[in-house]
PDB file of C-alpha atoms in Angstrom:
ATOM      1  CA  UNK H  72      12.542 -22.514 -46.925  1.00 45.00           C
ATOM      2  CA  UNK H  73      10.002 -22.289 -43.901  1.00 49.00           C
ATOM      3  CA  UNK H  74      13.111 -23.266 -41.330  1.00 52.00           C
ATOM      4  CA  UNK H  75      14.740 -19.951 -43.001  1.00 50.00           C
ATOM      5  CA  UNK H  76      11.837 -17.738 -42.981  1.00 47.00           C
ATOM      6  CA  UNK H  77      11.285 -18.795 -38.990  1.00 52.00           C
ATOM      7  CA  UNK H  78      15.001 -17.874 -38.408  1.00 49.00           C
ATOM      8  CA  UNK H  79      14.391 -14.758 -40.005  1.00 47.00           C
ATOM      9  CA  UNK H  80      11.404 -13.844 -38.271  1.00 49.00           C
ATOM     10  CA  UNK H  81      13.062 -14.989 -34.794  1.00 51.00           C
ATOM     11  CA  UNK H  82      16.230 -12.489 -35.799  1.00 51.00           C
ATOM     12  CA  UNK H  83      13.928  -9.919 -36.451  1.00 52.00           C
ATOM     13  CA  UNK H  84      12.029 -10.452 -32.816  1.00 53.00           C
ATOM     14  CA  UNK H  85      16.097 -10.334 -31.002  1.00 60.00           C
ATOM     15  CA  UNK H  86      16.669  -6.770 -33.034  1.00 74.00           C
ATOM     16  CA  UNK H  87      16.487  -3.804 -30.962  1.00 74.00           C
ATOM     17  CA  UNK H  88      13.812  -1.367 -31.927  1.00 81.00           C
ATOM     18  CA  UNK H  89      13.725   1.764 -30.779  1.00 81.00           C
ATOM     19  CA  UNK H  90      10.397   2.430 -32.049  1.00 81.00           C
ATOM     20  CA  UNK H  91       8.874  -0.144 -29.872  1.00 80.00           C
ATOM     21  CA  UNK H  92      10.784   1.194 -26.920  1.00 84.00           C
ATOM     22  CA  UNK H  93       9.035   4.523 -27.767  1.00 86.00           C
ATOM     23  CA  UNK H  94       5.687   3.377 -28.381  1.00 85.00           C
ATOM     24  CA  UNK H  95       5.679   1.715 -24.363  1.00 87.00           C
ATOM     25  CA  UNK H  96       5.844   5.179 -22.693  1.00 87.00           C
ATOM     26  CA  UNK H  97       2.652   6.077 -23.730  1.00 89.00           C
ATOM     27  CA  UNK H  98       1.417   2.924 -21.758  1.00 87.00           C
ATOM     28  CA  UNK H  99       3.501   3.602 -18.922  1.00 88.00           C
ATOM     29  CA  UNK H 100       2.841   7.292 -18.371  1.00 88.00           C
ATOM     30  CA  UNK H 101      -1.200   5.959 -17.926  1.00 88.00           C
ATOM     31  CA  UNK H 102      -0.088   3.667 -14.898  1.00 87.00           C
ATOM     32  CA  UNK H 103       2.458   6.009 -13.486  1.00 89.00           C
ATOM     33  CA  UNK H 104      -0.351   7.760 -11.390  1.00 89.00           C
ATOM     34  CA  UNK H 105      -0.635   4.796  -9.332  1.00 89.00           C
ATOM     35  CA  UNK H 106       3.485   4.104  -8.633  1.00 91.00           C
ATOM     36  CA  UNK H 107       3.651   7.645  -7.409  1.00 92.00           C
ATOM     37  CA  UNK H 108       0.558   7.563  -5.545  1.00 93.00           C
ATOM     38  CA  UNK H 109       1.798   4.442  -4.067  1.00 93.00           C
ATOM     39  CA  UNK H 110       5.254   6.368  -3.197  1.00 93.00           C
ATOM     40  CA  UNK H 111       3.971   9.421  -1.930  1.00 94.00           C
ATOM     41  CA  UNK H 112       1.448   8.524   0.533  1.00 95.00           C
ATOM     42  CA  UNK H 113       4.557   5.556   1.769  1.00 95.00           C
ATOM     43  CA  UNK H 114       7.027   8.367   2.179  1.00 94.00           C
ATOM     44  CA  UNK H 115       4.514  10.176   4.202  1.00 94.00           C
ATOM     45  CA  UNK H 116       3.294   8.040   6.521  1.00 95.00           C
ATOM     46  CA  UNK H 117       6.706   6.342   7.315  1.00 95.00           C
ATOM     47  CA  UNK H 118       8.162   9.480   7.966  1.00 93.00           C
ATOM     48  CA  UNK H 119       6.032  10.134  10.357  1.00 93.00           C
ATOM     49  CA  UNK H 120       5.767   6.949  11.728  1.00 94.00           C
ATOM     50  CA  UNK H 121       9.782   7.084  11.895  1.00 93.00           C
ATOM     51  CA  UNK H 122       9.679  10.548  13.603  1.00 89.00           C
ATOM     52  CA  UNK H 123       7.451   8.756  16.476  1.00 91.00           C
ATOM     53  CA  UNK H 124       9.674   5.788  16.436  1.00 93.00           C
ATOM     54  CA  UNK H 125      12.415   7.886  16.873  1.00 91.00           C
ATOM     55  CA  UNK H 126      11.411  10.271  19.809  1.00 87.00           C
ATOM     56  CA  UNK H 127      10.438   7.285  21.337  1.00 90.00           C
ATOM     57  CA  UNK H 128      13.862   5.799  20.615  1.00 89.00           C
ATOM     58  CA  UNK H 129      15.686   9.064  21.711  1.00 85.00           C
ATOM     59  CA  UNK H 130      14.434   9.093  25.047  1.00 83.00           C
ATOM     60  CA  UNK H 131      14.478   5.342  25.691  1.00 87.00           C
ATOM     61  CA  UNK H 132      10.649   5.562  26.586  1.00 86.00           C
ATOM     62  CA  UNK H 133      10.268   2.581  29.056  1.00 88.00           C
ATOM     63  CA  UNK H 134       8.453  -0.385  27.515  1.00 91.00           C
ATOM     64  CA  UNK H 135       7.518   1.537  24.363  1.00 92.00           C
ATOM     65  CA  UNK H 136      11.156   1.549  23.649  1.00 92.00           C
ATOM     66  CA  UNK H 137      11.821  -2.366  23.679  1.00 94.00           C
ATOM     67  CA  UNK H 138       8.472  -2.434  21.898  1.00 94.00           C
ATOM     68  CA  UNK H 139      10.003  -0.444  18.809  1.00 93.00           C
ATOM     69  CA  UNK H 140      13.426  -1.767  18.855  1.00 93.00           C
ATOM     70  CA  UNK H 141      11.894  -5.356  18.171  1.00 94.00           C
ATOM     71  CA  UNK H 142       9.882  -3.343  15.396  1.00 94.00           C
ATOM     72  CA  UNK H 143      12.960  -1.536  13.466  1.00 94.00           C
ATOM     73  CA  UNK H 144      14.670  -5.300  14.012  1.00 95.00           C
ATOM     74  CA  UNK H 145      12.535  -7.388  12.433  1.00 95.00           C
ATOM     75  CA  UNK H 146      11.436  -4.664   9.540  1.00 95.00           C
ATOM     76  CA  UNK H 147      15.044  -4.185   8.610  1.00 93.00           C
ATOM     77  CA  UNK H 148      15.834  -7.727   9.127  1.00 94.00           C
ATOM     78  CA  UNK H 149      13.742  -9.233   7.085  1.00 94.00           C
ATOM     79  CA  UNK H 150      12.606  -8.736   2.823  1.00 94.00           C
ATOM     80  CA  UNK H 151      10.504  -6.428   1.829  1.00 93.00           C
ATOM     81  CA  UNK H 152       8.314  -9.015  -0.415  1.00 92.00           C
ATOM     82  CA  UNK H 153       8.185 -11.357   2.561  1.00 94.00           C
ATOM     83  CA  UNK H 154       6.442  -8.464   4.590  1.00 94.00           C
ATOM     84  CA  UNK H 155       4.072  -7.763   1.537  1.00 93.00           C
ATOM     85  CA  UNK H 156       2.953 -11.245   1.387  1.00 93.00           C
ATOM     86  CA  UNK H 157       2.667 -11.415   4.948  1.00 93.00           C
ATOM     87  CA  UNK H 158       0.379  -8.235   5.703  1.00 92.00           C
ATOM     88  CA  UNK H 159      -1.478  -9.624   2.297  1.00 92.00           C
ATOM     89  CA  UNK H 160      -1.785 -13.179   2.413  1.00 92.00           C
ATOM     90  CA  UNK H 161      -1.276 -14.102   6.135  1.00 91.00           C
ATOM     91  CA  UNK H 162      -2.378 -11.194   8.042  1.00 89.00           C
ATOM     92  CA  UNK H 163      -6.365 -12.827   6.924  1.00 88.00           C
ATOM     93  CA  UNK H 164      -5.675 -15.277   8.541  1.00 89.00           C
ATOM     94  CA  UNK H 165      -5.294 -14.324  11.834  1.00 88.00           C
ATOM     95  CA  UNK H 166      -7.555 -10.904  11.763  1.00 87.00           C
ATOM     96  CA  UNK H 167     -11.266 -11.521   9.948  1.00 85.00           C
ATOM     97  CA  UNK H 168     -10.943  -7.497   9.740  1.00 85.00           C
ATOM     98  CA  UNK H 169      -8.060  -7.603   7.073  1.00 86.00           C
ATOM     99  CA  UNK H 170     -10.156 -10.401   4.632  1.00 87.00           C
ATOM    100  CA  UNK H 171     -10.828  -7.171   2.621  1.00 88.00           C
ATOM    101  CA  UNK H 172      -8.047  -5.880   2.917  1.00 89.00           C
ATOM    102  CA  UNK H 173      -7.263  -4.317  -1.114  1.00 91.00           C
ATOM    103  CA  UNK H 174      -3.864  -4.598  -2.665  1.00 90.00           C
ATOM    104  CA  UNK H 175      -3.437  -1.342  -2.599  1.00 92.00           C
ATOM    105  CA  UNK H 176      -3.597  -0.637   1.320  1.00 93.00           C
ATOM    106  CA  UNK H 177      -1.642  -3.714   1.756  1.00 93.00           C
ATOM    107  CA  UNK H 178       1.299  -2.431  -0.527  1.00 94.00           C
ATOM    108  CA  UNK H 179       0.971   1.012   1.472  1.00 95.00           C
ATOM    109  CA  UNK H 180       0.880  -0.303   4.667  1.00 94.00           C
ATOM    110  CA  UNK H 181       4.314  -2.895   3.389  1.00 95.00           C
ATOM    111  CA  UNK H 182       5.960  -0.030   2.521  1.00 95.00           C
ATOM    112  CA  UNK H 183       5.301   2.602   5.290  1.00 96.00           C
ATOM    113  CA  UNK H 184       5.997  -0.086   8.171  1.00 95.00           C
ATOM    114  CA  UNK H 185       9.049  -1.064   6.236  1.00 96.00           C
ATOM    115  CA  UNK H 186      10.811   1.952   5.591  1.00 96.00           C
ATOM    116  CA  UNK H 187       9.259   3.726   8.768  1.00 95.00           C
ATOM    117  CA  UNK H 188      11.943   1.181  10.419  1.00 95.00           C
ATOM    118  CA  UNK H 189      14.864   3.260   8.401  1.00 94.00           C
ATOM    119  CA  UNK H 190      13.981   6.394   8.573  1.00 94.00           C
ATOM    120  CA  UNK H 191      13.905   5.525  12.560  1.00 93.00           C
ATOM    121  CA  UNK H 192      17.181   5.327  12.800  1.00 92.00           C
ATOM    122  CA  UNK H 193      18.171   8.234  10.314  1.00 91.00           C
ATOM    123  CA  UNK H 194      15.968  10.250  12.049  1.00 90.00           C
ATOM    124  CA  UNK H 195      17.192   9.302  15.996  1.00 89.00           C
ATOM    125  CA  UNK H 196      20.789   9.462  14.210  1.00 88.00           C
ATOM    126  CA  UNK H 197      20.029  12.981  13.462  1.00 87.00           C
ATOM    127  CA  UNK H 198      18.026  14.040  17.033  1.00 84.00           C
ATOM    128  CA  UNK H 199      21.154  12.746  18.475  1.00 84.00           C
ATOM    129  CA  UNK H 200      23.667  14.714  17.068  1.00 83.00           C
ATOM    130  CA  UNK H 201      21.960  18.226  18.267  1.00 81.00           C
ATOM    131  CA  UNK H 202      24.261  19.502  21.246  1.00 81.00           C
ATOM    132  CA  UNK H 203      23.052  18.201  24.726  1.00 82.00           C
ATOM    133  CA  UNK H 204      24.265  21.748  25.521  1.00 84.00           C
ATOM    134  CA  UNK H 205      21.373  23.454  23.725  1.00 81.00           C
ATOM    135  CA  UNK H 206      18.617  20.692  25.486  1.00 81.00           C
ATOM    136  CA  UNK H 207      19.692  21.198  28.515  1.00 84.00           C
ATOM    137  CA  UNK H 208      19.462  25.030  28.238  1.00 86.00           C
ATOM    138  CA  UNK H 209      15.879  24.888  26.582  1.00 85.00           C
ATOM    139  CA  UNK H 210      15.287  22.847  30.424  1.00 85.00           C
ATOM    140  CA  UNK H 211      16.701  25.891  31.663  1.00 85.00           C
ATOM    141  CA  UNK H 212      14.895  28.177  30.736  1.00 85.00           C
ATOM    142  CA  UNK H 213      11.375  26.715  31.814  1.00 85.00           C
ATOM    143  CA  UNK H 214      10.875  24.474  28.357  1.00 86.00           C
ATOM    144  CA  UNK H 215       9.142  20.984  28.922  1.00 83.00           C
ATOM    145  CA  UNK H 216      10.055  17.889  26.695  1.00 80.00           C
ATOM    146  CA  UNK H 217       7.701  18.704  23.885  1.00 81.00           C
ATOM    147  CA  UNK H 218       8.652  22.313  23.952  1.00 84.00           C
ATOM    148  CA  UNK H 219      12.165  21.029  23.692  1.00 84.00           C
ATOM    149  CA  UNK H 220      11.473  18.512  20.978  1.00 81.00           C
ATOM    150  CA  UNK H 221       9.551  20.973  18.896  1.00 82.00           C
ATOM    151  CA  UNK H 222      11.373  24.455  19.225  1.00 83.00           C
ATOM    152  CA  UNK H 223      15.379  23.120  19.276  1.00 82.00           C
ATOM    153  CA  UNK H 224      15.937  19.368  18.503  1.00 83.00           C
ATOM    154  CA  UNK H 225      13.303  18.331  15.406  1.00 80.00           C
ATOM    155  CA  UNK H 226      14.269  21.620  13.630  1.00 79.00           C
ATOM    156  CA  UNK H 227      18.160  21.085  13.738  1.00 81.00           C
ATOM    157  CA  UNK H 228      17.824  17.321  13.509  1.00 82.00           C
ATOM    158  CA  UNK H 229      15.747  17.714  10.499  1.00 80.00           C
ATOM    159  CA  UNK H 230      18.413  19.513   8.435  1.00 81.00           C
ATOM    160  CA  UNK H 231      20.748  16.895   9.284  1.00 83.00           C
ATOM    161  CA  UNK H 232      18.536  13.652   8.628  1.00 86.00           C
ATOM    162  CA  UNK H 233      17.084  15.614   4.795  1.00 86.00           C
ATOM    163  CA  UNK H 234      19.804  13.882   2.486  1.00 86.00           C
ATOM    164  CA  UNK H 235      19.060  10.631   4.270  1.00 88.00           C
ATOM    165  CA  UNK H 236      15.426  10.738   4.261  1.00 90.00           C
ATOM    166  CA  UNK H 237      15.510  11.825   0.726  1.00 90.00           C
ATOM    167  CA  UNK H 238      17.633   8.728  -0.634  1.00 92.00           C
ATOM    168  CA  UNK H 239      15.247   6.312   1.268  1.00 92.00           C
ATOM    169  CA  UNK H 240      12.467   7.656  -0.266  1.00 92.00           C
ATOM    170  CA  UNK H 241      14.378   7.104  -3.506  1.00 92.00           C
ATOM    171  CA  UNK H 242      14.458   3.009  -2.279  1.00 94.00           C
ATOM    172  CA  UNK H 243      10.951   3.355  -1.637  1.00 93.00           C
ATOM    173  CA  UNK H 244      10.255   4.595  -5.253  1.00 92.00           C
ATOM    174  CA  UNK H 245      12.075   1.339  -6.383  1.00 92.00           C
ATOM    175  CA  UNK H 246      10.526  -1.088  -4.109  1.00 92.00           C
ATOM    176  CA  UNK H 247       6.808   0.277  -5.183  1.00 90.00           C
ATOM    177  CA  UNK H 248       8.246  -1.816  -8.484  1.00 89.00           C
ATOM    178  CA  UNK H 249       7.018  -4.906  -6.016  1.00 89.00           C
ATOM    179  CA  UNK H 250       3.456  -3.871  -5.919  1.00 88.00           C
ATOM    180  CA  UNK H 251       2.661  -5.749  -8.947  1.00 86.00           C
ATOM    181  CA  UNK H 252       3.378  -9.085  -7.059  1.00 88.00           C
ATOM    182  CA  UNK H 253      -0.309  -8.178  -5.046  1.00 88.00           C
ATOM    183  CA  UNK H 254      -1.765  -7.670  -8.744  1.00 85.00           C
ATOM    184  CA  UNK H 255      -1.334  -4.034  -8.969  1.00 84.00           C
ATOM    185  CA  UNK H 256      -1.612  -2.529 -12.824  1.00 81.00           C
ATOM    186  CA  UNK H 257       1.731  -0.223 -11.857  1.00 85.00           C
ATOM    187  CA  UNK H 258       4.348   0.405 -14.104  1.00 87.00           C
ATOM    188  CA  UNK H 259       6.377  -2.618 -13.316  1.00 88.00           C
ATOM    189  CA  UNK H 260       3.035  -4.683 -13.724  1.00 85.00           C
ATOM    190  CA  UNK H 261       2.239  -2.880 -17.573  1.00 86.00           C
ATOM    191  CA  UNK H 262       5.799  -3.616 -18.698  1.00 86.00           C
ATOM    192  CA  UNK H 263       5.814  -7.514 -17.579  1.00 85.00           C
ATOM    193  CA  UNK H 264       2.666  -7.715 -19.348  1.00 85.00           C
ATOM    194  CA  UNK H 265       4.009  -5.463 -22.430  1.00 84.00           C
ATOM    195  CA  UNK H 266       7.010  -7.840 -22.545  1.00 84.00           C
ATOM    196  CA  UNK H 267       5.070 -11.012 -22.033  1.00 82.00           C
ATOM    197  CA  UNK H 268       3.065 -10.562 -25.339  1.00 82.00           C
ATOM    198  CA  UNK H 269       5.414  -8.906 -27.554  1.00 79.00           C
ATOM    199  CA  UNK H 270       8.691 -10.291 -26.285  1.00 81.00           C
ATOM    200  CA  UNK H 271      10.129  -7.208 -26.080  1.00 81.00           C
ATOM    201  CA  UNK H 272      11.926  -7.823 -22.820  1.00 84.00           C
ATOM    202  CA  UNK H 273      15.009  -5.662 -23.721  1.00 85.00           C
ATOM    203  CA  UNK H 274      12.635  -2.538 -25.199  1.00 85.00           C
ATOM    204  CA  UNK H 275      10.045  -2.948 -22.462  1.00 87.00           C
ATOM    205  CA  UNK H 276      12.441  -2.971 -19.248  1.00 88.00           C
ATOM    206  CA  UNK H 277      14.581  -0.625 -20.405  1.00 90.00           C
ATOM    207  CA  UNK H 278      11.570   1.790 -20.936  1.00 90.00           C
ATOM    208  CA  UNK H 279      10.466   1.430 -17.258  1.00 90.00           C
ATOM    209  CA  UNK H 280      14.119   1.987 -15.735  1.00 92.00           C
ATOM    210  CA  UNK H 281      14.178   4.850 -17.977  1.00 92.00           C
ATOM    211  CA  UNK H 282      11.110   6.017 -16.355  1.00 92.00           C
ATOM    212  CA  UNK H 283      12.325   4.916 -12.951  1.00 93.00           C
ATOM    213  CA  UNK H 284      15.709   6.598 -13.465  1.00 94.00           C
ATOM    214  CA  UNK H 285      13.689   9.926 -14.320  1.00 93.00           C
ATOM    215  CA  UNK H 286      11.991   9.899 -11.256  1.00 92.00           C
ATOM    216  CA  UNK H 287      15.269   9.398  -9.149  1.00 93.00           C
ATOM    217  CA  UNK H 288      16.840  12.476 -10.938  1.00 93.00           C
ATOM    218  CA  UNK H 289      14.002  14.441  -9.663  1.00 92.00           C
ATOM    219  CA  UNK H 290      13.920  13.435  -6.260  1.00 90.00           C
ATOM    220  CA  UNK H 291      17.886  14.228  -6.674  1.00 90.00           C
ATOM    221  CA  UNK H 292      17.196  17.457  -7.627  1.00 91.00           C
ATOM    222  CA  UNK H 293      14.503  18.276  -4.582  1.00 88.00           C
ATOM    223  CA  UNK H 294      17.161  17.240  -2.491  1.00 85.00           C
ATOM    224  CA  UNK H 295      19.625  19.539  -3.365  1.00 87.00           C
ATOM    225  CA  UNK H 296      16.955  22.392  -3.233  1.00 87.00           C
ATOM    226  CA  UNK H 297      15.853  21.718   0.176  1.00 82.00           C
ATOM    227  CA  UNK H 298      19.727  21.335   1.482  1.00 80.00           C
ATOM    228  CA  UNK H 299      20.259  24.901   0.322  1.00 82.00           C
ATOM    229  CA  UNK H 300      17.188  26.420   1.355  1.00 81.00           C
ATOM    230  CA  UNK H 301      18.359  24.747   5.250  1.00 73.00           C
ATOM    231  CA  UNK H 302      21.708  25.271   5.338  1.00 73.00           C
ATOM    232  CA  UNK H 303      21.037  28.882   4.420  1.00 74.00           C
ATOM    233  CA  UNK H 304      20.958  29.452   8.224  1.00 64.00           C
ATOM    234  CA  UNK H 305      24.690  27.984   8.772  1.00 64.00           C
TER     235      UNK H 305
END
């Protein structure tokens, strides 16, 4: 009788419940602040860390330029969590300065150098494919370099390099999913520990790529709208 009644119990843990699917997004919504925190202040800084990388790379500044190929090497050669748990764990080590170093900083700091790396070379793809015709007439006409860079090449380059950009900031969104490895209460983090004590795994993981997927769909969507609103001019 009590071998049936724990086989009944343990089929009733393996059924799907929607309900307790439902009841996790409540949970999830609270930590969501902190993924897209996380994500937005990433995208920012490696974009413009990837625009710098990029002029840099453009113009094959002398030293600077081996300097940052090694950099968008070893960042694209290497894992993402391997980085984390080096600026986290290892970078202490060497530098007193980073002993205090929190979690969150470190997981910002993984992800902009990371992805900084790609949006390099989306971004030096895109400087490259404005017509050397229209450079060399900005020279022309009494222009410097950062005259150049500003008023002709960035703006046209920029319209190019916006679907690119966009989708790596969509990888970005998914790789802030690692930030619970440091011991950050994200999303990810609430639905391992959501899973862990009810053993919903199936309910609780679909929940957060639900919420993940959501996210995507708008970044989609501000995509689309900001390809429109620069191709207008073409």
């Amino acid at each position: 009788y009590f071998l049936l009644k724990n086989k009944v119990k343990e089929r009733e843990k393996m059924d799907f419940k929607i309900e307790a699917m439902i009841g996790l997004f409540p949970i999830l919504f609270k930590a969501l602040g902190l993924t897209l925190k996380i994500t937005f202040i990433s995208t920012f800084i490696s974009v413009l860390l990837g625009i710098l990388i990029a002029v840099i790379r453009f113009f094959k500044v002398k030293v600077l330029y081996q300097i940052t190929g090694l950099f968008v090497s070893f960042f694209r050669g290497t894992p993402l969590l391997v980085q984390l748990f080096l600026i986290y764990y290892g970078l202490p080590q060497i530098f007193p300065v980073f002993i205090n170093m929190s979690a969150f900083v470190a997981t910002v700091l993984g992800l902009s150098l990371h992805f900084s790396a790609y949006m390099a070379e989306t971004i030096r793809g895109a400087l490259s494919s404005v017509d050397k015709g229209q450079i060399e007439a900005g020279y022309s006409v009494g222009m410097n370099t950062i005259q150049v860079m500003v008023r002709i090449v960035i703006p046209q380059g920029v319209r190019v390099a916006i679907p690119s950009i966009v989708n790596i900031s969509i990888d970005l969104l998914k790789s802030s999913s690692l930030a619970f490895t440091l011991g950050l209460a994200d999303i990810m983090a609430k639905t391992q520990l959501e899973a862990a004590s009810s053993y919903r795994f199936l309910e609780s993981y679909l929940a957060v790529a639900l919420v993940y997927w959501i996210l995507v769909i708008l970044l989609e969507r501000v995509q689309k709208i900001l390809e429109i609103k620069l191709n207008r001019g073409y």
